[in-house]
Coordinates of C-alpha atoms and ligand atoms in Angstrom, one line a residue:
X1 CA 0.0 0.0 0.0
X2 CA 1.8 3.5 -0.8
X3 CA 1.7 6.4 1.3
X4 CA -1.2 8.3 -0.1
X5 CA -3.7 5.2 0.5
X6 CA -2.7 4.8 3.8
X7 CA -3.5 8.8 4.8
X8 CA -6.8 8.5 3.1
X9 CA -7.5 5.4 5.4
X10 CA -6.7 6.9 8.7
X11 CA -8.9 9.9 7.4
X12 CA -11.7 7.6 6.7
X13 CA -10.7 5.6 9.9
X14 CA -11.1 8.5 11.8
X15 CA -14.2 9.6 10.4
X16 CA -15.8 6.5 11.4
X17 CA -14.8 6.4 14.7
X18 CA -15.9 9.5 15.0
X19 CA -19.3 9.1 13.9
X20 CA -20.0 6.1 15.8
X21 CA -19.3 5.0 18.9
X22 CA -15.8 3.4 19.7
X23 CA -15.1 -0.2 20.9
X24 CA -12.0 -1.6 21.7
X25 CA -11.5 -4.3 19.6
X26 CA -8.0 -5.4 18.9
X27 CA -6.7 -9.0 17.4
X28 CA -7.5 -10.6 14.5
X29 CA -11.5 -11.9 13.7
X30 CA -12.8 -13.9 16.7
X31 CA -13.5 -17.1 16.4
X32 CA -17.2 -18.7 16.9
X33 CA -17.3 -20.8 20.2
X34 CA -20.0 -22.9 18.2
X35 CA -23.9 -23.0 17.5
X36 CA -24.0 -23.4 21.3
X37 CA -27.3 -23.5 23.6
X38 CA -30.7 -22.0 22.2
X39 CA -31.3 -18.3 24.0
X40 CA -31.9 -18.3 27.2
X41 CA -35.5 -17.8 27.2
X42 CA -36.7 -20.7 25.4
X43 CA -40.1 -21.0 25.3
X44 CA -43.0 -18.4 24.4
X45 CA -45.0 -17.0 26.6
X46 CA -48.4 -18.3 27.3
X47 CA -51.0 -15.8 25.7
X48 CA -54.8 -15.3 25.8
X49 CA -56.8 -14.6 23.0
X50 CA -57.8 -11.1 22.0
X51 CA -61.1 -9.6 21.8
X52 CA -61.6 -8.4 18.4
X53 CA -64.2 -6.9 17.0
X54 CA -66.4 -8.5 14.2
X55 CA -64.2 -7.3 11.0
X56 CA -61.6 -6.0 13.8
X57 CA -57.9 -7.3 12.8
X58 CA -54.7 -8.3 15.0
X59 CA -52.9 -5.3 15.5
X60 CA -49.1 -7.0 14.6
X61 CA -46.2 -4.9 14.5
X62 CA -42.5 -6.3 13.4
X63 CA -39.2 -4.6 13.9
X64 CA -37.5 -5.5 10.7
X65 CA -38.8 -5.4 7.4
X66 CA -36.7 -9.1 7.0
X67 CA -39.5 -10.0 10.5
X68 CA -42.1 -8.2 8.9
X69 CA -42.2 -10.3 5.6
X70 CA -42.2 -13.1 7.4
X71 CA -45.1 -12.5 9.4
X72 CA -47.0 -11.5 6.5
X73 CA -46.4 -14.7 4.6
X74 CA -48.4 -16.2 7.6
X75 CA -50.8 -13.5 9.0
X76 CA -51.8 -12.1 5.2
X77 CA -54.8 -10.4 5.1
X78 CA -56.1 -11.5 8.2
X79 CA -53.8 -9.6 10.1
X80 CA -53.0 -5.7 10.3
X81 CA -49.7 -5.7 10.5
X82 CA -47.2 -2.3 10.6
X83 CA -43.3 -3.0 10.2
X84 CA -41.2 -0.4 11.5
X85 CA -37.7 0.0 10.1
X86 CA -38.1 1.0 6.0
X87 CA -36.0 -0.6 3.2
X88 CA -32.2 0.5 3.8
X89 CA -32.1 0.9 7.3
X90 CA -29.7 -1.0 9.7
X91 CA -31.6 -2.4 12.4
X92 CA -28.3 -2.3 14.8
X93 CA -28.2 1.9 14.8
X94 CA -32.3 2.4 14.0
X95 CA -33.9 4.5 16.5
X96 CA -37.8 4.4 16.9
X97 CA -39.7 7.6 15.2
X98 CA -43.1 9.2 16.9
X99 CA -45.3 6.8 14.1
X100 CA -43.1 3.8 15.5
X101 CA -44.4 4.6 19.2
X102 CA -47.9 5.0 17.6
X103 CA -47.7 1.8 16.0
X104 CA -45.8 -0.2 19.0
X105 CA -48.5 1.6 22.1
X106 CA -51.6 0.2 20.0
X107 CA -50.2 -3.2 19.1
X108 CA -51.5 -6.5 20.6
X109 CA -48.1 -8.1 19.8
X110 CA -44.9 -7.1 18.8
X111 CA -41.9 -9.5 17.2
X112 CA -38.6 -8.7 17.4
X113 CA -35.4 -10.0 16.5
X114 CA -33.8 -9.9 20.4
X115 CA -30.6 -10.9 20.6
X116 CA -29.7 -6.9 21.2
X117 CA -30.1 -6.5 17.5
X118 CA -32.2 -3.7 18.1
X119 CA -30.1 -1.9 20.9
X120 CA -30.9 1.3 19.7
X121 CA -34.1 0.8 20.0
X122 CA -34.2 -1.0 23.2
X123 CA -35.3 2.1 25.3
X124 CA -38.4 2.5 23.6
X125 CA -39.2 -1.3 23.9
X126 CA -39.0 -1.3 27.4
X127 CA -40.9 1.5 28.2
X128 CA -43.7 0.7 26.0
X129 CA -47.7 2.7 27.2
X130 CA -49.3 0.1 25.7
X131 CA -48.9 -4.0 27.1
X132 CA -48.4 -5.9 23.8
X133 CA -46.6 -8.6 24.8
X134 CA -43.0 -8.6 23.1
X135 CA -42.2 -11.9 21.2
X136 CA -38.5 -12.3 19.5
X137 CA -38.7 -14.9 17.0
X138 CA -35.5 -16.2 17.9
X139 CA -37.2 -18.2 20.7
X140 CA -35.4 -22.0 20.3
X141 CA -32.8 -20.9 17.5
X142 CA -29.7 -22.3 18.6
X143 CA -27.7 -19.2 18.8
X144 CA -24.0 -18.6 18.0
X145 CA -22.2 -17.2 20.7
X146 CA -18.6 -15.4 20.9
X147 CA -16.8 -15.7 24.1
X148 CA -14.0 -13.6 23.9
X149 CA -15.1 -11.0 26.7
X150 CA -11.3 -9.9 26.6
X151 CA -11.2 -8.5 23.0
X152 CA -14.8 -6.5 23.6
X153 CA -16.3 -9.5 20.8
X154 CA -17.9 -11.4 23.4
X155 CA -21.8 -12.1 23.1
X156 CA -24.3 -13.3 21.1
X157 CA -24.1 -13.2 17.5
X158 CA -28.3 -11.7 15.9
X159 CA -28.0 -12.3 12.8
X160 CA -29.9 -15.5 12.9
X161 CA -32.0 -15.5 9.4
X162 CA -28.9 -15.9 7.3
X163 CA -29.3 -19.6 7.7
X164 CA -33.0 -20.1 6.3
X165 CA -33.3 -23.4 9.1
X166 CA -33.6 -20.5 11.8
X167 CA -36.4 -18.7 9.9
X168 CA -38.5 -21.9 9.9
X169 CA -38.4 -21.5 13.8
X170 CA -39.4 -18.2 13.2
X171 CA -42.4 -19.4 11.5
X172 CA -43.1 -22.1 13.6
X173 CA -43.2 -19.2 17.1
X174 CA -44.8 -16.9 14.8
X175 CA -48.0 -19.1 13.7
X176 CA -48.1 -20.3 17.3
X177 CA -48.4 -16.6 18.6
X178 CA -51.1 -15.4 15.8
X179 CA -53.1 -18.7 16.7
X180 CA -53.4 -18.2 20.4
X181 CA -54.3 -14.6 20.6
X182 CA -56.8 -14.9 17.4
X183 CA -58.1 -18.5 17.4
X184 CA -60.6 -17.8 14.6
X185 CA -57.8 -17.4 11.7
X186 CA -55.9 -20.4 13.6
X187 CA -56.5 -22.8 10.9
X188 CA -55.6 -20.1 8.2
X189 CA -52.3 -18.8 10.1
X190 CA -51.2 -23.1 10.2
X191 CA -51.9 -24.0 6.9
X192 CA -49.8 -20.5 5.7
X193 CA -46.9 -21.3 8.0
X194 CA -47.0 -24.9 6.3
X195 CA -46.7 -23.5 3.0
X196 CA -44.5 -21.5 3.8
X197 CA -41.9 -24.0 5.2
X198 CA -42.2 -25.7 2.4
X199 CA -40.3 -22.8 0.5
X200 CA -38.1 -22.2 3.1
X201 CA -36.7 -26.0 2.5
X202 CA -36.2 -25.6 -0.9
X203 CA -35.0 -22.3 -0.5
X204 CA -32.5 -24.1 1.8
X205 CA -31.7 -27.2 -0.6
X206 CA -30.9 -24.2 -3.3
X207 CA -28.8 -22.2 -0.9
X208 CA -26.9 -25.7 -0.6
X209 CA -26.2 -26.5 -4.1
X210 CA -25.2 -23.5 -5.1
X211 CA -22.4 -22.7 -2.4
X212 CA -21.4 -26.1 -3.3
X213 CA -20.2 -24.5 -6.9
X214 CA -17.3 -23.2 -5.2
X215 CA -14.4 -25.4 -4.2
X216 CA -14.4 -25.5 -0.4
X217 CA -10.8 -23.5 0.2
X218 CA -12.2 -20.7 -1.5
X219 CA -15.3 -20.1 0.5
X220 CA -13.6 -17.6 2.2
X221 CA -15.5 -14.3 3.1
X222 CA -14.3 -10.9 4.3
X223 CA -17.5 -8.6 5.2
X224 CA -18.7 -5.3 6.5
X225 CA -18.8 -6.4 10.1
X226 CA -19.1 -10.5 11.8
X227 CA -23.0 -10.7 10.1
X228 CA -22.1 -13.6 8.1
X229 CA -21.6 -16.2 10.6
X230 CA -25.1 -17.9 10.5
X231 CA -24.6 -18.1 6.6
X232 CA -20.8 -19.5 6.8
X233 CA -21.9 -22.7 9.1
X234 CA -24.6 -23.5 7.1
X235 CA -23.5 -23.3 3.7
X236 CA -20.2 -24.2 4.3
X237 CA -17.8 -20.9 4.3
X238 CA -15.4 -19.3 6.5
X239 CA -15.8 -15.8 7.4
X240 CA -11.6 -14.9 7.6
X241 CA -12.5 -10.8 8.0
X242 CA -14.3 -7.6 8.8
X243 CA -13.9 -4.0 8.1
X244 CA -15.7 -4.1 12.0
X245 CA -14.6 -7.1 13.4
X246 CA -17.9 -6.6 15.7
X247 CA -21.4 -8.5 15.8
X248 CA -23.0 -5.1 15.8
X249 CA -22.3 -1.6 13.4
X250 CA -22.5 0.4 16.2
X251 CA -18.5 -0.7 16.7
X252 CA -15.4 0.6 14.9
X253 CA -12.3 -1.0 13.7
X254 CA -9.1 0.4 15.2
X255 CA -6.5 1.9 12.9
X256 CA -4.7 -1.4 13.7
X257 CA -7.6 -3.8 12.3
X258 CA -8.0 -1.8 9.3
X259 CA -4.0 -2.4 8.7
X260 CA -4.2 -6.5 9.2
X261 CA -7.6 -6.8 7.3
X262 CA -5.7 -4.9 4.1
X263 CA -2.7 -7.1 4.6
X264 CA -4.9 -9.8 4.9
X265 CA -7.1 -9.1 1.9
X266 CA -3.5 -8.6 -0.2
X267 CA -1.9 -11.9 1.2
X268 CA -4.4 -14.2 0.8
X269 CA -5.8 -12.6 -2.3
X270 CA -9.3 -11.9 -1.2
X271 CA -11.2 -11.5 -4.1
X272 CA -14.7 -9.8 -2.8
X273 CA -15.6 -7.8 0.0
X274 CA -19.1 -8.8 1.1
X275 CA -20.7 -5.5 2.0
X276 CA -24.3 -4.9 3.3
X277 CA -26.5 -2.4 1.7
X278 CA -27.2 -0.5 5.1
X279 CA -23.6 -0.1 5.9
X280 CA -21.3 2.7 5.0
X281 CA -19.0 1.3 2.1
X282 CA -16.8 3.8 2.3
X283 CA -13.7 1.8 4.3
X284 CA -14.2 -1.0 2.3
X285 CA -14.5 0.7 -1.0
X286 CA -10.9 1.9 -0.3
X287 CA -9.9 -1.3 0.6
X288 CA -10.8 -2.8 -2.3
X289 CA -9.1 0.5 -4.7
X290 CA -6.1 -0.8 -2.9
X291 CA -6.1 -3.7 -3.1
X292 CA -7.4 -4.7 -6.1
X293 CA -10.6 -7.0 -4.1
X294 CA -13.8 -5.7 -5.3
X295 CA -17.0 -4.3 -3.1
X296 CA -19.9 -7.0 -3.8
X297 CA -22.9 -5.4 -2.0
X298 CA -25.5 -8.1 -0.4
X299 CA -28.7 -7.9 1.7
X300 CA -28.1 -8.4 5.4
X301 CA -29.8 -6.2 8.1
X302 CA -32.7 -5.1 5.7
X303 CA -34.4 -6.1 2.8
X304 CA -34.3 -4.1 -0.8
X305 CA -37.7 -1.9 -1.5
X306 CA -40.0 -3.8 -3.6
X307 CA -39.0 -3.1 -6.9
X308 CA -35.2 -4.3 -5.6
X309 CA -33.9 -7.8 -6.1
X310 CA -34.3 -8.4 -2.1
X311 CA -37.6 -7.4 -1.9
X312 CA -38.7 -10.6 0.5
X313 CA -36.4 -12.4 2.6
X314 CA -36.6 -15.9 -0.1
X315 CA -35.4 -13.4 -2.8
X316 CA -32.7 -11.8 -0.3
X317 CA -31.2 -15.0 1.0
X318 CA -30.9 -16.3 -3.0
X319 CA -30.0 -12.9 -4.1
X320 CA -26.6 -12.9 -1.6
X321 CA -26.1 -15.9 -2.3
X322 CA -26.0 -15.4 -6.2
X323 CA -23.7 -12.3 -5.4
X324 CA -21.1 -14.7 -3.3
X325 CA -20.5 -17.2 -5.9
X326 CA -20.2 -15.4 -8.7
X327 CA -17.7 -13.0 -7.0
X328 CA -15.7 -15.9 -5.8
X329 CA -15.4 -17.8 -8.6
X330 CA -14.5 -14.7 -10.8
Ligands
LIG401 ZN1 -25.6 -6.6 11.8

């Protein structure tokens, strides 16, 4: 790397760091202790049907739009549901706006990711006016943890729907939740969550086959921060980087990190950096000018707007998936 390079990193470095909130991170990527224990709170709460009026709807609200289109392939129409963050927005830094409290104080549930995914938002959950009960859909995924208190990585990793076998949990706590608070659309909310399990296994099987394209020593990925774990154990990668080598964007890499990851991307010849479409590509744009790697953006924390190629969570998860292979085996 010459001279000039370098000086525009720090600048961007700095920029960074000064726009977001500083961790101390230092050392290499940490490594995954394992898919370890589900989360702690295992099981859903026990919850008593609603009174609705005749033509009267579930009030639903979901946090993500990646949660909301989920929902809605179970509750359809028979549900009114709101999803609070828009296309484009990462769900790590989102803070609630005065419609979102609207929309969360006259809900009678709310799903949510958990797993401190939405820590920005956290204040707002827990001081909610209204008494939807709060429902993360992670309930039963087995979760990977990081354990490396030491390095400032330790915790649990939320990025759970990059391996589609989680999101069929999802559906399963989901159509459990719709049925017991509006019995009457029961059969309905079953027989969509069955359907759409279905897809979700071939979605799945695809997602399987086609990382298989790649020869295994090359499934190597280097992304915006640690939000491809999930992906890597099921389909067979290993993430080796991060321009953040944190589970959430609300860290930033050290001057020192940034340094390793570029001598790591040049060593080993990475040829892609996975970046997702809600993060600043800024530090890994410049990166990848230096280098010679080139910025493949993917769908992680939020879904594309409707006319995008991401615009449902099947389409996202084939989408990245179609954006890995092809950069890797250029
Ligand atoms: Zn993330």
């Amino acid at each position: 790397m010459n001279r000039i390079s370098w000086r525009s990193l720090i600048m961007l470095w700095a920029m960074g760091a000064a726009l977001l909130a500083l961790a101390s991170c230092a050392g290499a990527m940490p490594k995954p202790a394992s898919r370890a224990a589900p989360v702690a709170d295992a099981t859903l709460p026990t919850l008593a049907p609603i009174t609705l009026a005749a033509g009267e709807k579930l009030r639903v609200v979901a946090t993500t739009n990646i949660i909301g289109d989920v929902v809605r392939q179970i509750g359809g129409d028979a549900i009114d549901l709101a999803q609070l963050l828009p296309a484009g927005t990462d769900p790590h830094s989102y803070q609630a706006r005065p419609d979102d409290l609207r929309q969360l104080n006259r809900a009678n549930v709310i799903f949510i990711n958990g797993l401190h995914l939405e820590e920005a938002m956290q204040p707002v959950l827990a001081n909610l006016d209204g008494n939807a009960p709060v429902i993360a859909v992670n309930i039963g995924v087995p979760i990977r943890e990081l354990g490396d208190a030491a390095t400032g990585h330790a915790g649990v990793d939320p990025h759970t729907w990059m391996d589609a076998r989680n999101v069929k949990r999802w559906v399963e706590n989901i159509a459990a939740v719709l049925s017991a608070l509006d019995p009457a659309h029961a059969e309905l909310f079953v027989a969509n969550a069955a359907a759409y399990q279905t897809q979700l296994d071939e979605l799945h099987q695809e997602l399987v086959a086609a990382a298989a394209a790649i020869p295994v020593q090359q499934r190597n990925l280097v992304t915006d921060h640690d939000n491809l774990g999930y992906l890597a154990d099921a389909y067979g990668f290993t993430v080796t980087g991060a321009v953040i080598p944190s589970l959430s964007t609300l860290a930033a890499p050290s001057a020192q990190e940034l340094a390793a990851l570029q001598q790591q991307v040049e060593q080993e010849n990475v040829k892609a950096i996975f970046v997702g479409t809600t993060v600043n590509p800024n530090v890994a744009n410049q990166i990848a000018s230096d280098t010679g790697a080139v910025v493949a953006p993917i769908y992680t924390g939020s879904l594309s707007d409707a006319s995008g190629p991401a615009a449902t969570y099947i389409d996202m998860m084939r989408y990245d998936m179609t954006q890995i292979v092809a950069a890797l085996q250029q």
